XYZ file of C-alpha atoms in Angstrom:
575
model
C -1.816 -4.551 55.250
C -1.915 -0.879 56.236
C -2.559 1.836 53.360
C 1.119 3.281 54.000
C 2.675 -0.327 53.391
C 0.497 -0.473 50.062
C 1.658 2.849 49.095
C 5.595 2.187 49.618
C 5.260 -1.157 48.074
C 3.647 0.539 44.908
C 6.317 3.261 45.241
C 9.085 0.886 44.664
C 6.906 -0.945 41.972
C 6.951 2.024 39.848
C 10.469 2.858 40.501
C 11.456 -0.246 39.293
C 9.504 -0.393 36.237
C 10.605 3.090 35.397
C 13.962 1.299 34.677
C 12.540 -1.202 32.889
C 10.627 2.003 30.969
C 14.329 3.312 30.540
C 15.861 0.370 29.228
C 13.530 -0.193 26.332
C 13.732 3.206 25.083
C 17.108 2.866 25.112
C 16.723 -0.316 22.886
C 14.580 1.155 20.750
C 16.899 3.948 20.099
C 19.807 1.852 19.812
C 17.965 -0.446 17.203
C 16.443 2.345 14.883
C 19.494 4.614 14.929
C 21.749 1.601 14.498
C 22.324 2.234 11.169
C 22.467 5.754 10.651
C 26.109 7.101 9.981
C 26.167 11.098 9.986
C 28.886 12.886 9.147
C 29.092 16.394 8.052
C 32.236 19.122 7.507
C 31.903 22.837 6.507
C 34.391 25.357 5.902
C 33.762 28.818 4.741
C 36.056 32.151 4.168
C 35.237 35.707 2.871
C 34.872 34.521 -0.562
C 33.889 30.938 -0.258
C 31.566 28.073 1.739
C 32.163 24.538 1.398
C 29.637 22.124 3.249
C 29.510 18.238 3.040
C 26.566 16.264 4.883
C 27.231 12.397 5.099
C 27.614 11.135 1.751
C 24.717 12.233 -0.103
C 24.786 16.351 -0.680
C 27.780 18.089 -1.178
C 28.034 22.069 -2.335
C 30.433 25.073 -2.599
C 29.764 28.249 -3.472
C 32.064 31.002 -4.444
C 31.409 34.625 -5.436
C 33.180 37.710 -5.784
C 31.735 41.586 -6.480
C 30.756 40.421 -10.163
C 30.071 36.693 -9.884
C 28.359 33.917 -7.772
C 28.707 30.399 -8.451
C 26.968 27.579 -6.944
C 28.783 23.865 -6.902
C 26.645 20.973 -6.247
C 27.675 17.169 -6.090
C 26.476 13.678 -4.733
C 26.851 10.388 -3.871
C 24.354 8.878 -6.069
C 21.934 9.703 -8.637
C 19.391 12.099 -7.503
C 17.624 15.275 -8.113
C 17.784 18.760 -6.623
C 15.509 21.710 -6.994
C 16.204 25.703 -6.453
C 14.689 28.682 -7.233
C 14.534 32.415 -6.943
C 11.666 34.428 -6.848
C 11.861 34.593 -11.363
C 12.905 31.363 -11.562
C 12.484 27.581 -10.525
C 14.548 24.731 -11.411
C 15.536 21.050 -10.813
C 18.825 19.833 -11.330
C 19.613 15.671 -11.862
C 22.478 13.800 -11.135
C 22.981 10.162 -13.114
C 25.638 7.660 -13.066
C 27.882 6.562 -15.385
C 25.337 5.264 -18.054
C 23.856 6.252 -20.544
C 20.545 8.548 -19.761
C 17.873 6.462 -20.604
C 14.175 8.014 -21.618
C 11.066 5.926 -21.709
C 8.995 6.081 -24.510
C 4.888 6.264 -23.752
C 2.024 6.820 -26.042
C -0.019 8.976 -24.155
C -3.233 9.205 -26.395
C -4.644 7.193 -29.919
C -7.608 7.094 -31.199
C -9.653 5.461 -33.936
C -12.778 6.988 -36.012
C -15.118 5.619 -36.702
C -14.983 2.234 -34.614
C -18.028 0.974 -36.689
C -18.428 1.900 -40.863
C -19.804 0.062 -43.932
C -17.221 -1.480 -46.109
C -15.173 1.067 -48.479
C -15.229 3.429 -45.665
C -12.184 5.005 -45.113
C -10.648 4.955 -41.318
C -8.849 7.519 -39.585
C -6.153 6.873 -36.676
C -4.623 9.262 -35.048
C -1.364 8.760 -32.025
C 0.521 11.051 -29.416
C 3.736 10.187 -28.057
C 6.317 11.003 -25.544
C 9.817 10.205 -26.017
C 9.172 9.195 -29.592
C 11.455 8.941 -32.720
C 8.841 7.427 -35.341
C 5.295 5.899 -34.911
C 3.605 3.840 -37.302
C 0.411 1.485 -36.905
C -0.367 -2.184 -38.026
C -3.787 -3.165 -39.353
C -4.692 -6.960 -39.113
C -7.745 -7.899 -41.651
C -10.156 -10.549 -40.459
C -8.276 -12.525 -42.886
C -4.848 -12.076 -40.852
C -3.595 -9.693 -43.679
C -1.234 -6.998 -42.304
C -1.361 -3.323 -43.470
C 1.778 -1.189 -42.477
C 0.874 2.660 -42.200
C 3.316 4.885 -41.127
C 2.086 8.124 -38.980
C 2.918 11.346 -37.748
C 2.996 12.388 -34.078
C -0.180 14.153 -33.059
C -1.494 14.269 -36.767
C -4.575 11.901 -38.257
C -4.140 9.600 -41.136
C -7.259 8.927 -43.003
C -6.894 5.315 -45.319
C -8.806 2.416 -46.727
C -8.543 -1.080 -45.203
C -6.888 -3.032 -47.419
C -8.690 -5.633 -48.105
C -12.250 -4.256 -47.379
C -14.099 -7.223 -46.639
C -16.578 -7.344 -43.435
C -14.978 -7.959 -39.878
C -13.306 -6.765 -36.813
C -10.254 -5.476 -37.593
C -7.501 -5.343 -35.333
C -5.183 -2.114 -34.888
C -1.731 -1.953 -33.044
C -0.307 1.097 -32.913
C 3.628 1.509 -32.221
C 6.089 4.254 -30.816
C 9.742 3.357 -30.478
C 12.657 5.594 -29.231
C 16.755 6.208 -30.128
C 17.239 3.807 -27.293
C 15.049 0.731 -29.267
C 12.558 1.013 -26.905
C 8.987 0.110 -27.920
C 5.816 1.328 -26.589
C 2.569 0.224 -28.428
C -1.298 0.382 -28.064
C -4.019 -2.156 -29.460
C -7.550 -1.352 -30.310
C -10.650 -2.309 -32.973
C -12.707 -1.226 -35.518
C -15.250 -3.097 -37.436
C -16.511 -3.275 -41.313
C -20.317 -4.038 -41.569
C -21.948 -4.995 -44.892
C -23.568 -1.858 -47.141
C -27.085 -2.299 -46.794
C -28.788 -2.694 -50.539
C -31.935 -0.576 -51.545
C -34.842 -2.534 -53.748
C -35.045 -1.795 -57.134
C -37.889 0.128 -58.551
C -40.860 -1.726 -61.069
C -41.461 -1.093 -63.822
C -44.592 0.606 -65.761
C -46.091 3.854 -67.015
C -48.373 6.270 -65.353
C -47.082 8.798 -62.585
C -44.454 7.907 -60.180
C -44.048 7.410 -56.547
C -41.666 9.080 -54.038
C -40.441 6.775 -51.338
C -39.143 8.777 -48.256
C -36.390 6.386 -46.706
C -36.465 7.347 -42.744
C -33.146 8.572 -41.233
C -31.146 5.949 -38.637
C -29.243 6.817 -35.865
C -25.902 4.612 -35.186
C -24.220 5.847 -32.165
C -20.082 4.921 -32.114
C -18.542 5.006 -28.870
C -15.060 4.710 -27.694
C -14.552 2.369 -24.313
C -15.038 3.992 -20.865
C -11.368 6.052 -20.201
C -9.686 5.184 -16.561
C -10.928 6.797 -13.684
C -9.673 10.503 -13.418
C -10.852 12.929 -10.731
C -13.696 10.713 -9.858
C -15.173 10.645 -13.817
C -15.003 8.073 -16.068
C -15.529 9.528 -19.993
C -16.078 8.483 -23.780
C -16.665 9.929 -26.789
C -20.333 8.709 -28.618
C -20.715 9.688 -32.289
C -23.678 9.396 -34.947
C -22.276 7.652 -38.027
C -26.125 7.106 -39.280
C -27.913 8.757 -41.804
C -29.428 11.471 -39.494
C -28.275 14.614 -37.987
C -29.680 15.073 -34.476
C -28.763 13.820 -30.882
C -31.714 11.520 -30.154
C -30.872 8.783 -28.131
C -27.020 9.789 -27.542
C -25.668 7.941 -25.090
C -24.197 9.396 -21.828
C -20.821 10.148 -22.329
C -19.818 10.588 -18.472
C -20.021 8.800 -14.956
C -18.873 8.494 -11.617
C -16.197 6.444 -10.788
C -17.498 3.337 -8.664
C -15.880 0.639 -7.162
C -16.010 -3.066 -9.581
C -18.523 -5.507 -7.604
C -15.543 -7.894 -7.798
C -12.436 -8.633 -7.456
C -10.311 -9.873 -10.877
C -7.212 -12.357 -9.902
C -4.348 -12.451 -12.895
C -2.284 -15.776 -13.030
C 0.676 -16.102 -14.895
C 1.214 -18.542 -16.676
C 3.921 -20.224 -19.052
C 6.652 -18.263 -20.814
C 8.827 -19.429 -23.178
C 10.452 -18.408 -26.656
C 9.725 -20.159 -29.957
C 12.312 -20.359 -32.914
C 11.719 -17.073 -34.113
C 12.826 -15.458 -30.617
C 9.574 -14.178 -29.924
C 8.667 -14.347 -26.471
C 5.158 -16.540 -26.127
C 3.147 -16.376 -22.464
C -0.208 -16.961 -21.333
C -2.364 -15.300 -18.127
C -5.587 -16.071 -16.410
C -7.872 -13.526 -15.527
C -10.525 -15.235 -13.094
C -13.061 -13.043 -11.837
C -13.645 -13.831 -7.954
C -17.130 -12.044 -6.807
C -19.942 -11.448 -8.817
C -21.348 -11.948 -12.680
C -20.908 -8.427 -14.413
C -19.222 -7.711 -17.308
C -16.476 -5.080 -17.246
C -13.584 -3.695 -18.963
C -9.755 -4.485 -18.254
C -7.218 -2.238 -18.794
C -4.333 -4.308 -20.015
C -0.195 -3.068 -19.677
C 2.168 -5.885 -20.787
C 6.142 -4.503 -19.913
C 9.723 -5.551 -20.673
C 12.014 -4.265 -18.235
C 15.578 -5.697 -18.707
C 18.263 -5.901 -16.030
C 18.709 -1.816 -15.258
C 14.632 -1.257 -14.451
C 14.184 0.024 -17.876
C 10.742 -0.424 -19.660
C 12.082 -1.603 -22.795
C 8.767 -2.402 -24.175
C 5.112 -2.064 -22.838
C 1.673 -2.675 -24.941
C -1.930 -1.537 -23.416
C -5.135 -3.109 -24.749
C -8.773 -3.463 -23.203
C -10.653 -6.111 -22.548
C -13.680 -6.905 -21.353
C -14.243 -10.254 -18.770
C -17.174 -11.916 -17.403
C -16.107 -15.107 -15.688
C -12.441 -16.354 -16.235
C -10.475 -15.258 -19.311
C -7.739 -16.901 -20.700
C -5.023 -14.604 -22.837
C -2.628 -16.304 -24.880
C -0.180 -13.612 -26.156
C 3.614 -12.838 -27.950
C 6.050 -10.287 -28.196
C 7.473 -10.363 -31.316
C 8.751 -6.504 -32.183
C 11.760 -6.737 -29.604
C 15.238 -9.253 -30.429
C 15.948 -10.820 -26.611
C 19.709 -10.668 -26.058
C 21.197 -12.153 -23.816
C 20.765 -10.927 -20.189
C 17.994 -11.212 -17.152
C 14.642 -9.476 -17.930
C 11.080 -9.159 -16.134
C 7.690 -9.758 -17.527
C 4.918 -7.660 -15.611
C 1.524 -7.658 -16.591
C -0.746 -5.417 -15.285
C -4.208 -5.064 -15.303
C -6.798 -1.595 -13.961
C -10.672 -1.644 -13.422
C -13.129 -0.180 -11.870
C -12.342 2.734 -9.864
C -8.440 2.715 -10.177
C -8.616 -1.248 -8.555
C -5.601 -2.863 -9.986
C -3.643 -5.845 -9.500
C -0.561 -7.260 -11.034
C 1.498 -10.382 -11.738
C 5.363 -10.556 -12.619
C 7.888 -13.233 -14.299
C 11.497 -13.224 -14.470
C 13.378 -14.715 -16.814
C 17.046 -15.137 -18.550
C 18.530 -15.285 -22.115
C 21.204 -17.161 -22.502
C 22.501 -18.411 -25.811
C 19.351 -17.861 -27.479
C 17.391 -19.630 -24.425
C 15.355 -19.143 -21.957
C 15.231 -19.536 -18.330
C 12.812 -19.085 -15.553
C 14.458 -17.247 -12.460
C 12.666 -18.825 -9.254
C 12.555 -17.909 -5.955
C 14.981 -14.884 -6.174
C 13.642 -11.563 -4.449
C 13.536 -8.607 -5.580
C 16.515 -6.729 -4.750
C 14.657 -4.030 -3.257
C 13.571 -6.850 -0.646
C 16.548 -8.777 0.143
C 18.115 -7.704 3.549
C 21.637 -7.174 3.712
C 23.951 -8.167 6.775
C 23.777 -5.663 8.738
C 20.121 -5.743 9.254
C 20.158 -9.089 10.443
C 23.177 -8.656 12.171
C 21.465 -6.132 14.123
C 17.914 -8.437 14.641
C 20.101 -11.360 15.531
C 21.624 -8.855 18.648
C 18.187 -7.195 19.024
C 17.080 -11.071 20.164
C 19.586 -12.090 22.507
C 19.481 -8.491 24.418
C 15.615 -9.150 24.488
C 16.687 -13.039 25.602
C 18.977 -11.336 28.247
C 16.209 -8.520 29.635
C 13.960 -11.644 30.221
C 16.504 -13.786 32.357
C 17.274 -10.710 34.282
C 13.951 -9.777 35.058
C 13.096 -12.925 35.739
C 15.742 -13.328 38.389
C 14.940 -9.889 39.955
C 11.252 -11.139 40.038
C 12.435 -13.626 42.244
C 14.408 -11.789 44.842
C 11.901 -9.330 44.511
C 8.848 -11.865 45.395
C 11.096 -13.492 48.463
C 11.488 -9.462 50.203
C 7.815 -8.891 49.707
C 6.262 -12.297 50.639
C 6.664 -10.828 54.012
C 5.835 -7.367 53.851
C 2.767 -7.891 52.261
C -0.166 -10.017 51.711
C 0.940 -12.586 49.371
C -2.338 -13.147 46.859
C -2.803 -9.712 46.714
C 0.939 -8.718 45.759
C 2.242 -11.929 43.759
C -0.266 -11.754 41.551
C 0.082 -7.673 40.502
C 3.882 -8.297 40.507
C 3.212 -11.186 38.199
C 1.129 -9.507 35.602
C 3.427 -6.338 36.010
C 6.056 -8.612 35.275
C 4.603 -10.027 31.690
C 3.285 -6.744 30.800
C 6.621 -5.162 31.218
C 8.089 -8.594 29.030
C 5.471 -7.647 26.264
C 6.277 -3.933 26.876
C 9.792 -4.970 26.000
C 8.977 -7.191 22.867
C 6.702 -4.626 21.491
C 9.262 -2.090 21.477
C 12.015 -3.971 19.751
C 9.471 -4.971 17.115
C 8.775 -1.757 16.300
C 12.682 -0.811 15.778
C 13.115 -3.700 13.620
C 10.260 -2.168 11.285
C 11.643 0.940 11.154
C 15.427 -0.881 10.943
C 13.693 -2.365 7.842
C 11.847 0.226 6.491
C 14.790 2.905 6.644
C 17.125 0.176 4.610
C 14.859 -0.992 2.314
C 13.786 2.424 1.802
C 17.251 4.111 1.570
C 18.531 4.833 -1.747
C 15.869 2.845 -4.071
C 13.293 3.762 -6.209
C 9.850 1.661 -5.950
C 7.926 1.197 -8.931
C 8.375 3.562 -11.658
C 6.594 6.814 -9.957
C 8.086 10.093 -11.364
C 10.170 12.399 -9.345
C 10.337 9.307 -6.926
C 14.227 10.226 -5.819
C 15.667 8.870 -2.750
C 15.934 11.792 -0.891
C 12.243 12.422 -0.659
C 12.103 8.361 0.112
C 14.305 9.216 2.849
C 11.960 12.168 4.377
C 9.008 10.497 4.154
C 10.540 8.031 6.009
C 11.280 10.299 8.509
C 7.151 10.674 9.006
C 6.841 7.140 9.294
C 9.414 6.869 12.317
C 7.405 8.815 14.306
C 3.868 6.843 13.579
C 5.698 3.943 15.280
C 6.731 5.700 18.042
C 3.360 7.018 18.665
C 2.277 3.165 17.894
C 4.040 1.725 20.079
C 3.595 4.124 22.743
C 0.141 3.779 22.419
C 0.274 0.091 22.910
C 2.514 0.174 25.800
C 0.640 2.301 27.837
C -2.592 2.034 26.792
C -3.921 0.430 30.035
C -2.420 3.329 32.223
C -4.601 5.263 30.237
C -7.757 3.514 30.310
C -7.474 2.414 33.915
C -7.715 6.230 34.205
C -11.164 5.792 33.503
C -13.017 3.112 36.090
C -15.725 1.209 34.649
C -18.421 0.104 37.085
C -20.001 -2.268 34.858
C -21.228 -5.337 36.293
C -18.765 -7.907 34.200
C -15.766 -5.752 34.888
C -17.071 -5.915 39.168
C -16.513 -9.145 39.027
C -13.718 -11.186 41.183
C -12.309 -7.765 42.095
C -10.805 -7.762 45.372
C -12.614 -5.303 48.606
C -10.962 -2.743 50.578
C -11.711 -0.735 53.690
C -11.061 2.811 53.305
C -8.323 2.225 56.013
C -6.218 -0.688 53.794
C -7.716 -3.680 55.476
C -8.331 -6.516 52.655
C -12.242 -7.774 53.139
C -12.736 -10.254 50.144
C -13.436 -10.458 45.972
C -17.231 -9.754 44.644
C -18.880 -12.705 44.119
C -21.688 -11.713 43.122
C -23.508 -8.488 41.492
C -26.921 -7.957 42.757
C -29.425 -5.693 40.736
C -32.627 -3.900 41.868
C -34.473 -1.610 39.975
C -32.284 -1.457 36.672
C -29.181 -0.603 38.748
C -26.338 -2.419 40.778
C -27.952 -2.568 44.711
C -25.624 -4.039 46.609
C -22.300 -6.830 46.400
C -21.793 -10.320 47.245
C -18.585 -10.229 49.335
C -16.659 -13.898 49.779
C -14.515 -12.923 52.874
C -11.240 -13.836 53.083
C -10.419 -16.538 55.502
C -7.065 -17.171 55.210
C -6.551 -15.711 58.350
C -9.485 -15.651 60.650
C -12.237 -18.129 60.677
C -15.555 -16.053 59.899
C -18.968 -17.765 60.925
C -19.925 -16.938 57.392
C -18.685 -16.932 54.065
C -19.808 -14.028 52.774
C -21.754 -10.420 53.484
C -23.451 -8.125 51.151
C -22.566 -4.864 51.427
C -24.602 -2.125 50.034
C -23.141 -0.357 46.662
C -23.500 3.502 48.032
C -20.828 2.420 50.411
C -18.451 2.146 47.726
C -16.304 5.090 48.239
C -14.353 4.522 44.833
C -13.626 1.590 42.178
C -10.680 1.406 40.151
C -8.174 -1.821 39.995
C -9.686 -2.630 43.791
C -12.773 -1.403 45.215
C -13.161 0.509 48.087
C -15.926 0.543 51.229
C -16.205 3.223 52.988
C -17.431 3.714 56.773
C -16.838 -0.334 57.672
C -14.436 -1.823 60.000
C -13.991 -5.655 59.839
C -15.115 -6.348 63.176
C -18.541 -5.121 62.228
C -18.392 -8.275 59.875
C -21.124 -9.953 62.292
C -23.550 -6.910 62.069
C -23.295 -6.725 58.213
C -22.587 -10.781 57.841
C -25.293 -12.699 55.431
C -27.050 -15.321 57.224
């Protein structure tokens, strides 16, 4: 086979993967833009603009010498922001219902956590959203104290009874809506310690200096913020320095292992309170740590009708058995999502649905989310997607084919069937990687469009929409990336002795000598290559030559001799 012959038969090679190239990027096009509907009108005059994009954003504005007025409207509910160079401002749009606001507690705090008995307590609670707040105090004894509170302001009282014991406090912020947002954390009553009484007798007394204690009161370790974790230590002893404070700061670090939460059983007793049960099973390692707890109601619109955060600490498995008896279930489909934050900022999470109907309850199973069902037209569009890939296959198979009958003669047949076969499957995967990668973004542009994930703030599906637009891209560059990476490696030729192997010998004038056989190394460095010759064609009167590695002119898919001529086989040959 001459050089020219090799060079026209890649020449058409590339031509006709070109095509291929074209048809898949017109695939991909077709499958990520499948769904995307634009349409978009404007009409303007001397006084007034009118502009409507699709059927999200639509806007007018009108002015006059004395006036300017700016109309805005949309599809669905979403937010806008403007501003001037005074003033900025964000504008919201909402259906049809009611505006609901969330109520949070964002702060609480009790002092001391640790006092004799007949000390008084005080608790203090800040809240968002709020229209009263008010605390309960559970006795060791199970006794319940009601104290009412003001937002932001500390209430000093006496435990009723006073008796020695952890005591538990819950404290509670509710909103005009009903909804209920509530905290839980403990303080503890120690015995008064008693002092000896003095003997009796005459004569001149004694003065008995009682030392001064220290008893350091700290509150739990806060969540991780800007790397710091923090707590408040203070002396509720006898003495008045700060020896032996503890450290009230440190770095964030990651949890030496991993914390699994199980749901369990849910159910509701007579009394309509809802009863449940979770696992906490600690996975790697033995330390004790702290558990940030968030138990949430959200009923059938994504609201967060009710939510409760505790801590607790775990070492091993813990087993929580827990109610919800401040909220009435009507009747209706609701979720119940616990979740739990440790370490730095590690979370995890399990949910529950569940329907009330005539006073019972039912579990929902196996439903998705709706956020992650896919509608018709996705799959309408994957189910075409797979017969057009089905389709490209047959075709190129047949093409292969004719393809493989023209050349059989024009070329040397081991040499050419087998590049034309692995062209042919990489082009195939070429093909099927591409697709893939519009489905994704088919996916994550529906999904995506028009829904709200999780409950982050100013989460609005226009911004879901542009970040989307970054995303699209990535793939591209993914998928590019994959497709062509071994154009752009093979621009790089590696002469190492695994990748010498088996790869077929050239003379710098196109004639086809043999594949290495064998590598042989002198000195630390390749000397010289085991040819086997190829004897397809003419009988050699050996089956192999070694021919020294600084006549290798160049090495890329083939390697190339330079200066030899076949007939100079017997000169060279290895006897």
């Amino acid at each position: 086979m001459t050089t020219n012959n090799f060079k026209q038969s890649n020449f058409k090679h590339r031509l006709n993967y070109k095509k291929t190239y074209f048809l898949v990027v017109i695939l991909f096009l077709f499958s990520v833009f499948a769904t995307f509907t634009v349409l978009a009108i404007n009409a303007t005059s001397g006084n007034y603009s009118i502009a409507m994009f699709g059927s999200g954003l639509q806007s007018s504005n009108t002015s006059s010498s004395s006036y300017n007025g700016t109309l805005l409207l949309t599809h669905t509910g979403s937010t806008r922001g403007a501003n001037t160079t005074t003033y900025t401002t964000n504008i919201g749009f909402f259906d049809n219902v009611s505006y609901f606001r969330a109520v949070s507690i964002t702060s609480y705090s009790i002092t001391p956590t640790s006092a004799v008995v007949g000390s008084t307590i005080s608790l203090s609670i800040s809240a968002l959203n709020s229209q009263s707040v008010w605390a309960n105090v559970t006795s060791p004894n199970n006794q319940v104290q009601r104290l009412n509170l003001v937002n932001g302001d500390t209430l000093e009282f006496l435990p009723i009874p006073s008796v020695v014991g952890t005591y538990t406090v819950t404290f509670y912020a509710n909103s005009s809506t009903g909804t209920i947002a509530s905290a839980v954390d403990t303080f503890a009553l120690t015995a008064a310690s008693t002092t000896p009484s003095g003997g009796g007798g005459g004569g001149g007394g004694v003065t008995t200096i009682v030392p001064c204690t220290y008893n350091w009161d700290c509150t739990p370790w806060s969540v991780c913020a800007d790397g710091k974790q923090t707590r408040e230590c203070k002396n509720i002893g006898t003495c008045t320095g700060t020896e032996s404070k503890p450290i009230e700061e440190i770095d964030c670090s990651e949890a030496l292992f991993d914390i699994l939460l199980k749901l369990k059983n849910i159910d509701l007793n007579e009394n309509k309170s809802l009863l449940f049960s979770y696992d906490l099973i600690e996975q790697i390692g033995v330390e004790k740590i702290d558990v940030h707890i968030k138990t949430s109601i959200i009923d059938s619109r994504n609201n967060e009708i009710f939510s409760r955060i505790e801590t607790k600490a775990v070492q091993g498995n813990l087993s929580v058995i827990d109610k919800i008896d401040e909220i009435r279930f009507i009747d209706g489909d609701y979720i119940l999502r616990v979740d739990i934050l440790y370490g730095n900022l590690q979370r995890a999470f399990a949910e529950q649905k569940f329907k009330v109907e005539n006073g019972k309850l039912e579990k929902i199973v196996g439903e998705l989310p709706e956020r992650e069902k896919i509608n018709l037209t996705v799959l309408l569009i994957l189910l075409i997607l797979i017969l057009a890939t089905a389709i490209i296959i047959i075709l190129l198979k047949k093409r292969r084919k004719r393809k493989h009958e023209v050349h059989r003669h024009r070329m040397e047949a081991h040499k050419h069937h087998k590049t034309h076969k692995h062209k042919h499957r990489s082009s195939v995967r070429k093909i099927v990687i591409a697709i893939a990668i519009g489905a994704a973004a088919i996916f994550l542009e529906t999904s995506s469009r028009g829904k709200i994930i999780g409950f982050a703030v100013n989460e609005i599906p226009s911004k879901v929409s542009s970040n989307f637009l970054w995303i699209l891209p990535l793939l591209i560059l993914i998928g590019l990336l994959i497709i062509y990476r071994k154009k752009i490696l093979s621009k790089y030729f590696s002469n190492k002795v695994l990748d010498l192997m088996d790869k077929e010998v050239y003379t710098d004038s196109g004639d086809y000598i043999g594949k290495v056989e064998e590598v042989i190394i002198e000195k630390n460095k390749i000397d010289s290559l085991r040819v086997k010759l190829d004897d397809k064609k003419t009988t050699y009167k050996t089956k192999g030559l070694i021919i020294k590695y600084s006549q290798v002119k160049g090495i890329k898919h083939v390697i190339i001799i330079k200066n030899f001529e076949l007939g100079e086989i017997e000169i060279h040959s290895d006897n």
